[in-house]
Tab-separated table of C-alpha atoms in Angstrom:
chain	number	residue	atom	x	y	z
A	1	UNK	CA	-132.715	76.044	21.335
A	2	UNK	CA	-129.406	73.927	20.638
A	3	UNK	CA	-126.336	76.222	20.293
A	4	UNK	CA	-122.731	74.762	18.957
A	5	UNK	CA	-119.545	76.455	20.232
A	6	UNK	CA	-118.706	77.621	16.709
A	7	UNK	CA	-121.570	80.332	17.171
A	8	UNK	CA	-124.244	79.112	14.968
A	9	UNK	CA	-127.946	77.822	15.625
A	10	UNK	CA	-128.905	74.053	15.562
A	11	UNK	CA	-132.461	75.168	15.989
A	12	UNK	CA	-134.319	78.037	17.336
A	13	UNK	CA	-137.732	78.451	18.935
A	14	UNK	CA	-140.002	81.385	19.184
A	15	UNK	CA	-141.681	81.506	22.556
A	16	UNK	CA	-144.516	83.539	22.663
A	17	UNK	CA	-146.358	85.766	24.505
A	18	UNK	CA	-148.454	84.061	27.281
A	19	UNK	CA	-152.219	84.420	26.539
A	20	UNK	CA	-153.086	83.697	30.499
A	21	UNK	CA	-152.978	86.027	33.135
A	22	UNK	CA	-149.791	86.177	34.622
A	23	UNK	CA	-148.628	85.850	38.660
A	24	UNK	CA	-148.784	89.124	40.066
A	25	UNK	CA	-145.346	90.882	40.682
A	26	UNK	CA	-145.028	89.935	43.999
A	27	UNK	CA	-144.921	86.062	42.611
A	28	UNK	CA	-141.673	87.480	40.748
A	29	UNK	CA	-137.887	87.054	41.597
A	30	UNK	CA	-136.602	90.067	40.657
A	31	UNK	CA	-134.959	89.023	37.233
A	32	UNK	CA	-138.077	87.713	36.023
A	33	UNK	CA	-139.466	91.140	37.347
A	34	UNK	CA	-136.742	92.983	34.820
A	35	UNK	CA	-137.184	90.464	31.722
A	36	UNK	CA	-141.070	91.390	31.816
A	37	UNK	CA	-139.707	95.256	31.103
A	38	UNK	CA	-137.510	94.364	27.915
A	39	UNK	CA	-138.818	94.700	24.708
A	40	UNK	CA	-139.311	91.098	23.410
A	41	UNK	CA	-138.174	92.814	19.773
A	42	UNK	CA	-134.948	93.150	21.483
A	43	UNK	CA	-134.538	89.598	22.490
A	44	UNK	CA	-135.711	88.139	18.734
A	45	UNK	CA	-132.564	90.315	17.807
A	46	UNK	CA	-129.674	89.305	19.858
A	47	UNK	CA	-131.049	85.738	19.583
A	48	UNK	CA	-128.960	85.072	16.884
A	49	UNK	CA	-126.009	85.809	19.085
A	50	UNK	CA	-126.613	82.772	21.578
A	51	UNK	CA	-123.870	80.885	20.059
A	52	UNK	CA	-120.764	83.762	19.962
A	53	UNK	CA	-121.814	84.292	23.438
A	54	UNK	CA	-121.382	80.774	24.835
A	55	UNK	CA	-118.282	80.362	22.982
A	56	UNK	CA	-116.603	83.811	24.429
A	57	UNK	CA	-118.357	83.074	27.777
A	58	UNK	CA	-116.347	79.677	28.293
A	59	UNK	CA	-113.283	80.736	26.839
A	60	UNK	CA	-113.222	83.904	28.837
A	61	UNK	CA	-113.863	81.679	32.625
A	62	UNK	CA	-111.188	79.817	31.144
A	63	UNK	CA	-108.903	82.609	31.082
A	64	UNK	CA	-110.030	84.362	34.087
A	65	UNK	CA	-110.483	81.376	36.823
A	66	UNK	CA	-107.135	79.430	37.396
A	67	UNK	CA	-109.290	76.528	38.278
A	68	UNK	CA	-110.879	76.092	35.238
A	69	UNK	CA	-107.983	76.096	33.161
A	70	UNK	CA	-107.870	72.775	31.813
A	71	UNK	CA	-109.218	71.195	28.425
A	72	UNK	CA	-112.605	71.543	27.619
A	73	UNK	CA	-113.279	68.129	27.197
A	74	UNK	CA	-115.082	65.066	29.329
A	75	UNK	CA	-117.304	65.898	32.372
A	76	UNK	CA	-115.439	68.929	32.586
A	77	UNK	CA	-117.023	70.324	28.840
A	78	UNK	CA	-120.482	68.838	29.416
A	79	UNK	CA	-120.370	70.434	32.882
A	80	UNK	CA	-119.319	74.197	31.878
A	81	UNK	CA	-121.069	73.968	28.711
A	82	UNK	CA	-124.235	73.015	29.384
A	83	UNK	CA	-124.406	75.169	32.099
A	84	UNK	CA	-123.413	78.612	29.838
A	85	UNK	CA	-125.745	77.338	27.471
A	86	UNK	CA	-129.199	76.937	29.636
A	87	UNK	CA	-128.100	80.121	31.671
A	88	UNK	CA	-128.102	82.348	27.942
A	89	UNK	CA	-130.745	80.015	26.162
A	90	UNK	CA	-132.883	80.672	29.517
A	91	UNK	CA	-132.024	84.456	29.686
A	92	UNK	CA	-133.738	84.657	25.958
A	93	UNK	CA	-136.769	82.665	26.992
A	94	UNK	CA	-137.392	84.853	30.181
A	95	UNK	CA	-137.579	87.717	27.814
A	96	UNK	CA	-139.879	86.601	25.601
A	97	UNK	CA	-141.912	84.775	28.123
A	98	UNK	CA	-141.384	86.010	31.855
A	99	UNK	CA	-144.047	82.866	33.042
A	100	UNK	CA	-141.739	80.093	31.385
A	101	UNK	CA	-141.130	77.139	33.853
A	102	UNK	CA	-138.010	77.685	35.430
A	103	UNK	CA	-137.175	74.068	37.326
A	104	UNK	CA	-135.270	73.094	34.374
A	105	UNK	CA	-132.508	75.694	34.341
A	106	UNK	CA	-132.179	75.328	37.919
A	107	UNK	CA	-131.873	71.356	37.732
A	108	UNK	CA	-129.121	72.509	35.564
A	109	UNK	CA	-127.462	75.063	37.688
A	110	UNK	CA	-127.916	72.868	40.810
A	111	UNK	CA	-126.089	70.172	38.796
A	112	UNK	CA	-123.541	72.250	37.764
A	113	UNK	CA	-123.011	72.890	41.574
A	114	UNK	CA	-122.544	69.006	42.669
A	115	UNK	CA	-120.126	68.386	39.752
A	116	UNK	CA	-118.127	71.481	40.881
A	117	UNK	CA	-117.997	69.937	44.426
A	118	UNK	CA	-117.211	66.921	43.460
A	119	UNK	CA	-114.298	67.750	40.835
A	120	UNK	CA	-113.154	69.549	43.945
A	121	UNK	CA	-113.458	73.251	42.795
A	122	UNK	CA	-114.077	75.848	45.182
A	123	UNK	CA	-117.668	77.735	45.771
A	124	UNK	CA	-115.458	81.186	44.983
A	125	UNK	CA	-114.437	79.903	41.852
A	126	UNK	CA	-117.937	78.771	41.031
A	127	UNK	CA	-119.336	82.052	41.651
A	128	UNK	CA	-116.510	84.005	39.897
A	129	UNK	CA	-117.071	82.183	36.852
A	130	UNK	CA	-121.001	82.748	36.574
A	131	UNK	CA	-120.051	86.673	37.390
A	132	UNK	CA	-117.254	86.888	34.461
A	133	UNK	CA	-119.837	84.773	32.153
A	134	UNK	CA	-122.142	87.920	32.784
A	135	UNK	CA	-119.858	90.463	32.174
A	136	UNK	CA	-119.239	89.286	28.212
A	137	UNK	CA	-122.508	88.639	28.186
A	138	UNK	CA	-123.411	92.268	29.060
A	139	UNK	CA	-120.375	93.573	27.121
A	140	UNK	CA	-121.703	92.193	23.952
A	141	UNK	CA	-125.706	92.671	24.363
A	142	UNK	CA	-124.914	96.547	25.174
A	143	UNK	CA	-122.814	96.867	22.017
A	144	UNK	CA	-124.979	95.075	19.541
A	145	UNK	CA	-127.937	97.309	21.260
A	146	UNK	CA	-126.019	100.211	20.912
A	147	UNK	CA	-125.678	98.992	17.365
A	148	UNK	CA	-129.169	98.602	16.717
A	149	UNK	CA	-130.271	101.525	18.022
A	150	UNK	CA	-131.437	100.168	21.518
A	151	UNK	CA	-131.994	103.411	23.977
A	152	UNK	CA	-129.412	103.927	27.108
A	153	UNK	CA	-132.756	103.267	29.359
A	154	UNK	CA	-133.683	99.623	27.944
A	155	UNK	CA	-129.761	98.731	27.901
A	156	UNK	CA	-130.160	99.759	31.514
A	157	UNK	CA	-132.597	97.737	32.163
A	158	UNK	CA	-131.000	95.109	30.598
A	159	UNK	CA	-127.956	95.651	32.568
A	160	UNK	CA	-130.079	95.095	36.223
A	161	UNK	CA	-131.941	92.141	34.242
A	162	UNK	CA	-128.415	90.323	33.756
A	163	UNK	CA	-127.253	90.988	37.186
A	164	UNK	CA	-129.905	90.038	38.777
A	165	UNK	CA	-129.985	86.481	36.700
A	166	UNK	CA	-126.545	86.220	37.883
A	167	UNK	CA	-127.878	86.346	41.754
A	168	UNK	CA	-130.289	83.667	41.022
A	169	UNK	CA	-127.814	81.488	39.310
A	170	UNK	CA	-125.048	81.611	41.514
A	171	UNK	CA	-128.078	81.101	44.350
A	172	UNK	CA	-128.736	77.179	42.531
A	173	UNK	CA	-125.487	76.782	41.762
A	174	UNK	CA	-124.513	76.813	45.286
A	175	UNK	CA	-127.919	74.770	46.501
A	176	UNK	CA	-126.103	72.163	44.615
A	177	UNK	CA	-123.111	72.663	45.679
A	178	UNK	CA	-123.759	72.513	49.054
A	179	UNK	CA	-125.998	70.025	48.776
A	180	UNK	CA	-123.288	67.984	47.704
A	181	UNK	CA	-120.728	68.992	50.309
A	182	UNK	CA	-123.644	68.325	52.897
A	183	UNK	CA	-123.927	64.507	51.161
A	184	UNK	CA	-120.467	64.265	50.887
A	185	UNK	CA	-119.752	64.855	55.086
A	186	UNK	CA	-122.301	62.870	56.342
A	187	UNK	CA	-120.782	59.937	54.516
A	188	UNK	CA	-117.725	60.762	55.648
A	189	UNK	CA	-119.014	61.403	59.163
A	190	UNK	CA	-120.598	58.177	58.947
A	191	UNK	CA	-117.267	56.348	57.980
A	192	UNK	CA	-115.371	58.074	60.649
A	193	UNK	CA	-117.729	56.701	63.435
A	194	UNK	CA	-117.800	53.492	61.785
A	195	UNK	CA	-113.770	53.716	61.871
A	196	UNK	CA	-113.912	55.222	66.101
A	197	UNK	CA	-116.243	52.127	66.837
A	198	UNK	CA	-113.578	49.664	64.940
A	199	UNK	CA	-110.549	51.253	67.092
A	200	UNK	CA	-112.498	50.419	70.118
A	201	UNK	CA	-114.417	47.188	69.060
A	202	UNK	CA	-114.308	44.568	72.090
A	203	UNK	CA	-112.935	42.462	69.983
A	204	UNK	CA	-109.521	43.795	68.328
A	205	UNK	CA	-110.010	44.510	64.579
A	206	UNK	CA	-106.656	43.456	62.466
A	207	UNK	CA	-104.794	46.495	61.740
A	208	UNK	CA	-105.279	46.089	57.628
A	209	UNK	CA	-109.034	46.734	58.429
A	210	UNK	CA	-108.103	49.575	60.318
A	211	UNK	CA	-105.555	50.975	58.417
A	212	UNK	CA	-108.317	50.004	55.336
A	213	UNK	CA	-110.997	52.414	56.480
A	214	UNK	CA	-109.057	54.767	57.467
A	215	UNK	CA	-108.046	55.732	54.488
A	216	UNK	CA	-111.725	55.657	53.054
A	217	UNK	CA	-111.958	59.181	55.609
A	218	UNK	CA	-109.094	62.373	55.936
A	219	UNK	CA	-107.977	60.370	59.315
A	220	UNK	CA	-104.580	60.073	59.317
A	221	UNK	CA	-103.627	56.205	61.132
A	222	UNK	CA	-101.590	57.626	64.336
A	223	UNK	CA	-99.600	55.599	66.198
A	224	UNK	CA	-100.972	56.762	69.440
A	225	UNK	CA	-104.243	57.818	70.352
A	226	UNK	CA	-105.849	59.292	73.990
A	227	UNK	CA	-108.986	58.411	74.147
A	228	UNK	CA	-112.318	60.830	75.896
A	229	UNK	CA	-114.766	59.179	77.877
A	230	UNK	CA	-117.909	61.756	77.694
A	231	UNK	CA	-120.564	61.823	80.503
A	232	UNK	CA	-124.221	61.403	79.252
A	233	UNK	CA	-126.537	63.564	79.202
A	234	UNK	CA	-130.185	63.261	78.201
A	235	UNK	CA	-130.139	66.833	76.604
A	236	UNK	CA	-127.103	66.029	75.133
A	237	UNK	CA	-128.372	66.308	72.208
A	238	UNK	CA	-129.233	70.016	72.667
A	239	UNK	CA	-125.278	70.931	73.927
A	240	UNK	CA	-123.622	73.578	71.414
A	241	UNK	CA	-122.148	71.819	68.785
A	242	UNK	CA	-118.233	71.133	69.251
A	243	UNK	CA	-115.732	72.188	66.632
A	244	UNK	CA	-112.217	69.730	67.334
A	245	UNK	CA	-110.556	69.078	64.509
A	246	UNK	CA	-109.900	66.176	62.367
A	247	UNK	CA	-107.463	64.597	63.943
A	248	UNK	CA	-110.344	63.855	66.360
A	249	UNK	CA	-113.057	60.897	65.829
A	250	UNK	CA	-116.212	61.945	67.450
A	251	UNK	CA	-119.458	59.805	69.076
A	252	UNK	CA	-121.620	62.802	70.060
A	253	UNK	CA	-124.839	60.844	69.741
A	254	UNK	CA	-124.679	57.338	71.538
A	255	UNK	CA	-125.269	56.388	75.062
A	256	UNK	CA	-122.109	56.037	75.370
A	257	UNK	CA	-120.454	59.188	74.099
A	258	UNK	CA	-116.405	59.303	73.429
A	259	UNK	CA	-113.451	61.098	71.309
A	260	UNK	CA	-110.414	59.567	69.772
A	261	UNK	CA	-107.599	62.110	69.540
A	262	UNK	CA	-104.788	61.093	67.468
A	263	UNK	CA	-101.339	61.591	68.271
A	264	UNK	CA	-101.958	64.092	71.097
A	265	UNK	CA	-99.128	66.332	72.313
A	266	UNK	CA	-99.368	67.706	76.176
A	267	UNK	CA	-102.440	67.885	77.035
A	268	UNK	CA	-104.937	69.100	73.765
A	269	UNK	CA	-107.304	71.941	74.777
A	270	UNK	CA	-110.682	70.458	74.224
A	271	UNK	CA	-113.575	72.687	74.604
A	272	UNK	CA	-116.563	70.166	74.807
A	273	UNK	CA	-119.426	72.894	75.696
A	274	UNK	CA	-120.773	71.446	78.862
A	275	UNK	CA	-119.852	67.848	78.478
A	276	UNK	CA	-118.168	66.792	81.440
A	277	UNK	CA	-114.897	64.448	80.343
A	278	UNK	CA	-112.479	62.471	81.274
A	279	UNK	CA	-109.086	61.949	79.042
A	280	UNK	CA	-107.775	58.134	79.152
A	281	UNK	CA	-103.843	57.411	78.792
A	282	UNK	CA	-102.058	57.664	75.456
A	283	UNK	CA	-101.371	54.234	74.335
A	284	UNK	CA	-100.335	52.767	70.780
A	285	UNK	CA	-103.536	53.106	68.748
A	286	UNK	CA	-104.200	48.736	69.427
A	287	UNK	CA	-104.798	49.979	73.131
A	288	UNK	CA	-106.785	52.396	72.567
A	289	UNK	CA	-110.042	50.070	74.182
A	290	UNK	CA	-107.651	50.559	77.285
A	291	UNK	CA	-107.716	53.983	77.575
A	292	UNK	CA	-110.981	54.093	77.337
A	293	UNK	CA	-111.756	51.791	79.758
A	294	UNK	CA	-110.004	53.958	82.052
A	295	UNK	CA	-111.304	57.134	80.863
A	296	UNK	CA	-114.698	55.280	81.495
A	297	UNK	CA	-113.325	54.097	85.158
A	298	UNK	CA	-112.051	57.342	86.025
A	299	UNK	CA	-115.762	59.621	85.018
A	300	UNK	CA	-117.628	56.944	86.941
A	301	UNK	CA	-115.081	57.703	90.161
A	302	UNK	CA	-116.049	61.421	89.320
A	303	UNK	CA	-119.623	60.844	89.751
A	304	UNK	CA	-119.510	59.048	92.713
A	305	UNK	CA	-116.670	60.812	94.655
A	306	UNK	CA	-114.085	59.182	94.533
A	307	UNK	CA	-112.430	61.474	92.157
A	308	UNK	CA	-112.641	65.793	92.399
A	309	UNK	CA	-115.162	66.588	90.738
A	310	UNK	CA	-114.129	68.965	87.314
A	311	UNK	CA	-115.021	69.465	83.968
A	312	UNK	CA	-112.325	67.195	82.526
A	313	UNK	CA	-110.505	64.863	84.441
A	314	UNK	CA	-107.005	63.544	83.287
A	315	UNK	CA	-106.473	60.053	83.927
A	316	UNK	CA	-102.439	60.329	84.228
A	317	UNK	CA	-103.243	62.245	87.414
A	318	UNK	CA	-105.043	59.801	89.355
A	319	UNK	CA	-103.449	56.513	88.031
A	320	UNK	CA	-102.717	55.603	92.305
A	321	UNK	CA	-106.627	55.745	92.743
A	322	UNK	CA	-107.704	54.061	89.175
A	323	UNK	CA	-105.127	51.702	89.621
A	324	UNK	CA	-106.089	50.949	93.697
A	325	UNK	CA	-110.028	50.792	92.856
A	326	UNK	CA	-109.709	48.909	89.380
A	327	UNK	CA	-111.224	45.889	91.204
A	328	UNK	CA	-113.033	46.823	93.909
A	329	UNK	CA	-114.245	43.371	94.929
A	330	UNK	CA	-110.510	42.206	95.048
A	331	UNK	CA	-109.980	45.566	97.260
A	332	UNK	CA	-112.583	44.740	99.323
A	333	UNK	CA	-111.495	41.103	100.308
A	334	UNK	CA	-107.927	42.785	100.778
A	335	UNK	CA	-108.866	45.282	103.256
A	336	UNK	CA	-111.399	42.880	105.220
A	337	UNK	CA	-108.377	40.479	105.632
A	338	UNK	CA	-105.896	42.900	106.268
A	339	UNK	CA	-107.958	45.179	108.967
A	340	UNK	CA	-109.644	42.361	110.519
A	341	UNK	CA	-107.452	43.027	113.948
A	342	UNK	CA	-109.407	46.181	114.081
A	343	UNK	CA	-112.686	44.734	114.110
A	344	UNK	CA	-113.641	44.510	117.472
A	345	UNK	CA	-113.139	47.982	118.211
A	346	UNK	CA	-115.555	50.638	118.443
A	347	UNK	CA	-116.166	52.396	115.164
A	348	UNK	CA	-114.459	56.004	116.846
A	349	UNK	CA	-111.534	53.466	118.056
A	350	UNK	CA	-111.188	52.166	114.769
A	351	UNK	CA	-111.399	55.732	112.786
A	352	UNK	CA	-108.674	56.973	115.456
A	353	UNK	CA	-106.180	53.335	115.042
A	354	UNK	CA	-106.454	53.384	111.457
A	355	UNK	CA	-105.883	57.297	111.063
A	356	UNK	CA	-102.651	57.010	112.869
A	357	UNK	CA	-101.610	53.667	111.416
A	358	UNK	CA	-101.791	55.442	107.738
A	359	UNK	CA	-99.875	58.967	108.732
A	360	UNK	CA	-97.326	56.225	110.267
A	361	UNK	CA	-97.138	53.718	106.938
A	362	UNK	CA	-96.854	57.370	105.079
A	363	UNK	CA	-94.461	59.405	106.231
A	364	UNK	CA	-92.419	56.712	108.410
A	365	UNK	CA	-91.615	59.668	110.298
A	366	UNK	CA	-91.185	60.042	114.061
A	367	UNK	CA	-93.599	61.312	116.418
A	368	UNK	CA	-93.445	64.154	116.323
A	369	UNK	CA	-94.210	64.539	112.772
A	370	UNK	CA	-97.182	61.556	112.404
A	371	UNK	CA	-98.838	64.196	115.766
A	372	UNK	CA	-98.417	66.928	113.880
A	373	UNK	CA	-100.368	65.929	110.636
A	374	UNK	CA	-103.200	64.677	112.957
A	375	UNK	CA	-102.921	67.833	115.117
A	376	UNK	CA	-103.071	65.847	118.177
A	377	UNK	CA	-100.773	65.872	121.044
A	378	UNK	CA	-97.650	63.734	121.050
A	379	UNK	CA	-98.463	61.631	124.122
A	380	UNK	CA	-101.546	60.546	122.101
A	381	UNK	CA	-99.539	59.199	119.270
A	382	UNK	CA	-97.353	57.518	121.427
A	383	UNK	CA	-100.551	55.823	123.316
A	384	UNK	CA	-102.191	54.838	119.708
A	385	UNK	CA	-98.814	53.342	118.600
A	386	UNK	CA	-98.834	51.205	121.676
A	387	UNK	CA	-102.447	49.864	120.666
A	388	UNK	CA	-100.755	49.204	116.933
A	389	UNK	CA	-98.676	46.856	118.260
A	390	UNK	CA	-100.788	45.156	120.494
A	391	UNK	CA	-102.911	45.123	117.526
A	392	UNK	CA	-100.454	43.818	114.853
A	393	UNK	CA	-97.566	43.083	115.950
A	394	UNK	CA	-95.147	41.620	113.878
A	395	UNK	CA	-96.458	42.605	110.564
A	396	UNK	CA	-95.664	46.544	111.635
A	397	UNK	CA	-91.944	45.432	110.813
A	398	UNK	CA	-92.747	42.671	107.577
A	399	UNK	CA	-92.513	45.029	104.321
A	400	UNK	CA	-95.232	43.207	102.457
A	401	UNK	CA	-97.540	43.474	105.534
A	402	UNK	CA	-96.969	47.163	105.839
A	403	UNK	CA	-97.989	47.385	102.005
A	404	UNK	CA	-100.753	45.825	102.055
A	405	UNK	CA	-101.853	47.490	105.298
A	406	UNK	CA	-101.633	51.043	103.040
A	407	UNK	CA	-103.402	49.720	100.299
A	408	UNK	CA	-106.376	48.547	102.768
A	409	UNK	CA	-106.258	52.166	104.110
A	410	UNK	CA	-106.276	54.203	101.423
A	411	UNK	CA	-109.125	52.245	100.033
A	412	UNK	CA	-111.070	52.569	102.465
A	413	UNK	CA	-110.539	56.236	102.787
A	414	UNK	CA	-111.261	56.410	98.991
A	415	UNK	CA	-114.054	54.528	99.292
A	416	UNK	CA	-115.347	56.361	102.236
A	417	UNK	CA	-115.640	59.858	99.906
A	418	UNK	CA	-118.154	58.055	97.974
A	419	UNK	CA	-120.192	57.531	101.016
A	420	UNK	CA	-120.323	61.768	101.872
A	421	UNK	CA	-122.949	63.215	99.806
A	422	UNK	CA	-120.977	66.571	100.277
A	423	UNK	CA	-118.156	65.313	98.529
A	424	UNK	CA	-120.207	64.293	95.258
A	425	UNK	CA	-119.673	66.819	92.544
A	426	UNK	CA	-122.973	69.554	91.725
């Protein structure tokens, strides 16, 4: 059946009764359950209607929805049309034939859904306007029936018929719709790691390509990012998913897991569900390979020690250590130069010299003080000092000497941590 809006018929087609046995009723939704109940007298009688109806049906979700308030014409009219039409024309032909195929009011519908998606209309408003299409549609079947003599029970029936068609509408309406939304994020979760994998390529992408695909996702271009290294896992993929915004670009899945967070102000709460982390510096977004890098540094120092071990670890605490151990072959030829005095000593003589040589280069305080921290006696201090000097000599008094001394110290205490199983985090 073709129906124009001015409420006349281009053609109409009897369907008859099926000859075959039909499915049994538990093969039934329920609407098709109700249209089997309805007289099919009553449907060859209201079929004349099918036009008035789609004509008062649009016009009255055009009044009622503020979203489809717009002129019927383009996509927009093919779209709302069609899809009043094959829900009345198919609400007719499930009366007179409760077996008819059904996939081709439902391609419709589910259609009907992706268009509504994509023209950027809510799922409410989709739903409300299949609901008020039913209620003029019910409004005018029960007076006509009441008109031609139809009894209260069959316009009951009728009534739980409609409603019920309405359920299954609205259900592949929203398959489409959804289906489309589904689509829709995946390519735009797909763009977004594509743009998080530009931000940090090894080599730096020009800020026009950048800026470029950015705008192809709902990222706004920051001018500073802090960037989440993300320790992997090989059940990763089993973690609760995280929920962190959009300001946030997100590698879940790859050996290599990481965040960008745009623009991020203190320190962002960041519930990552089990993932341990650690948060790089924030740096102007062309840095942001930096920050990882550190972020990177500073998880791997987690793992191994070197760092306290915690869920997420914040880079702009430890910048001494990262800094210290960012080369640690250029560390070690340091502190084998600058500690080689020490290396005939016994390795208890050399703990003891070097212990008391750092709480000296560290507090510069007297002796008092350096015996106290070491909670040894004062005359010992004194005795160690003596073997400093004998030791070192001049370079206790040369600034760069005592500087590099430190550095040799505390990186071998770091470095020391990673060697003590007890200090390696569960």
């Amino acid at each position: 059946m073709t129906i124009s809006l001015n409420g006349g018929l281009v053609r109409q087609r009897t369907i008859p009764r099926p000859t075959t046995v039909p499915p049994t009723t538990a093969e039934y939704s329920a609407a098709r359950q109700l249209w089997g109940t309805i007289p099919v007298e009553l449907a060859e009688k209201v079929r004349p209607l099918a036009g008035v109806l789609v004509r008062d049906v649009v016009r009255e979700i055009r009044r009622a929805v503020p979203a489809y308030a717009q002129p019927l014409e383009g996509k927009f009219r093919e779209v709302l049309v069609g899809a009043v039409e094959m829900a009345i024309v198919k609400c007719f032909e499930n009366i007179c034939d409760p077996d008819a195929p059904q996939a081709d009011w439902q391609a419709v519908l589910r259609y009907s859904g992706r268009m509504e998606f994509l023209e950027g209309r809510t799922m409410d408003s989709l739903q409300t306007a299949v609901r008020v299409g039913a209620r003029v549609v019910w409004r005018h079947l029960s007076q006509h029936g009441k008109e031609m003599g139809v009894s209260n029970d069959t316009l009951f029936v009728v009534a739980d018929a409609i409603f019920a068609w309405v359920d299954e509408l609205c259900r592949a309406a929203v398959e489409g719709y959804t289906e489309a939304q589904s689509n829709a994020n995946g390519a735009l979760e797909r763009r977004r790691r594509q743009l998080l994998k530009l931000v940090l390529a090894e080599q730096p992408a020009s800020a026009r390509s950048v800026a470029d695909l950015a705008g192809t996702t709902d990222w706004t271009l920051p001018e500073r990012v802090a960037v989440v290294a993300l320790e992997y896992r090989e059940d990763q993929h089993q973690l609760p998913s995280v929920q962190l915004g959009r300001d946030v670009l997100v590698d879940l899945e790859s050996s290599t897991p990481c965040l960008v967070v745009a623009n991020p102000k203190g320190r962002p709460h960041l519930d990552l569900r089990g993932r341990r982390a650690a948060v790089g510096p924030t740096v102007p977004l062309a840095e942001a390979r930096q920050s990882l890098a550190c972020a990177r540094r500073a998880l791997a120092f987690v793992r191994r020690g070197l760092l306290p071990a915690a869920p997420i670890t914040w880079c702009d605490d430890h910048l001494a250590t990262l800094a210290l151990l960012s080369d640690e072959f250029l560390v070690g030829q340091l502190t084998s130069r600058a500690l080689v005095a020490f290396d005939g000593l016994t390795v208890k003589q050399r703990e003891r010299l070097e212990t008391t040589l750092l709480a000296w280069l560290e507090t510069r305080g007297g002796i008092g003080e350096i015996a106290n921290r070491l909670d040894v006696h004062p005359q010992t201090v004194r005795y160690r000092m003596h073997q400093l000097e004998e030791l070192l000599g001049d370079r206790l008094t040369d600034p760069d000497e005592r500087l590099t001394l430190e550095i040799a110290l505390r990186a071998r205490r770091l470095l020391a941590r990673a060697n003590t199983p007890a200090k390696r985090p569960a």
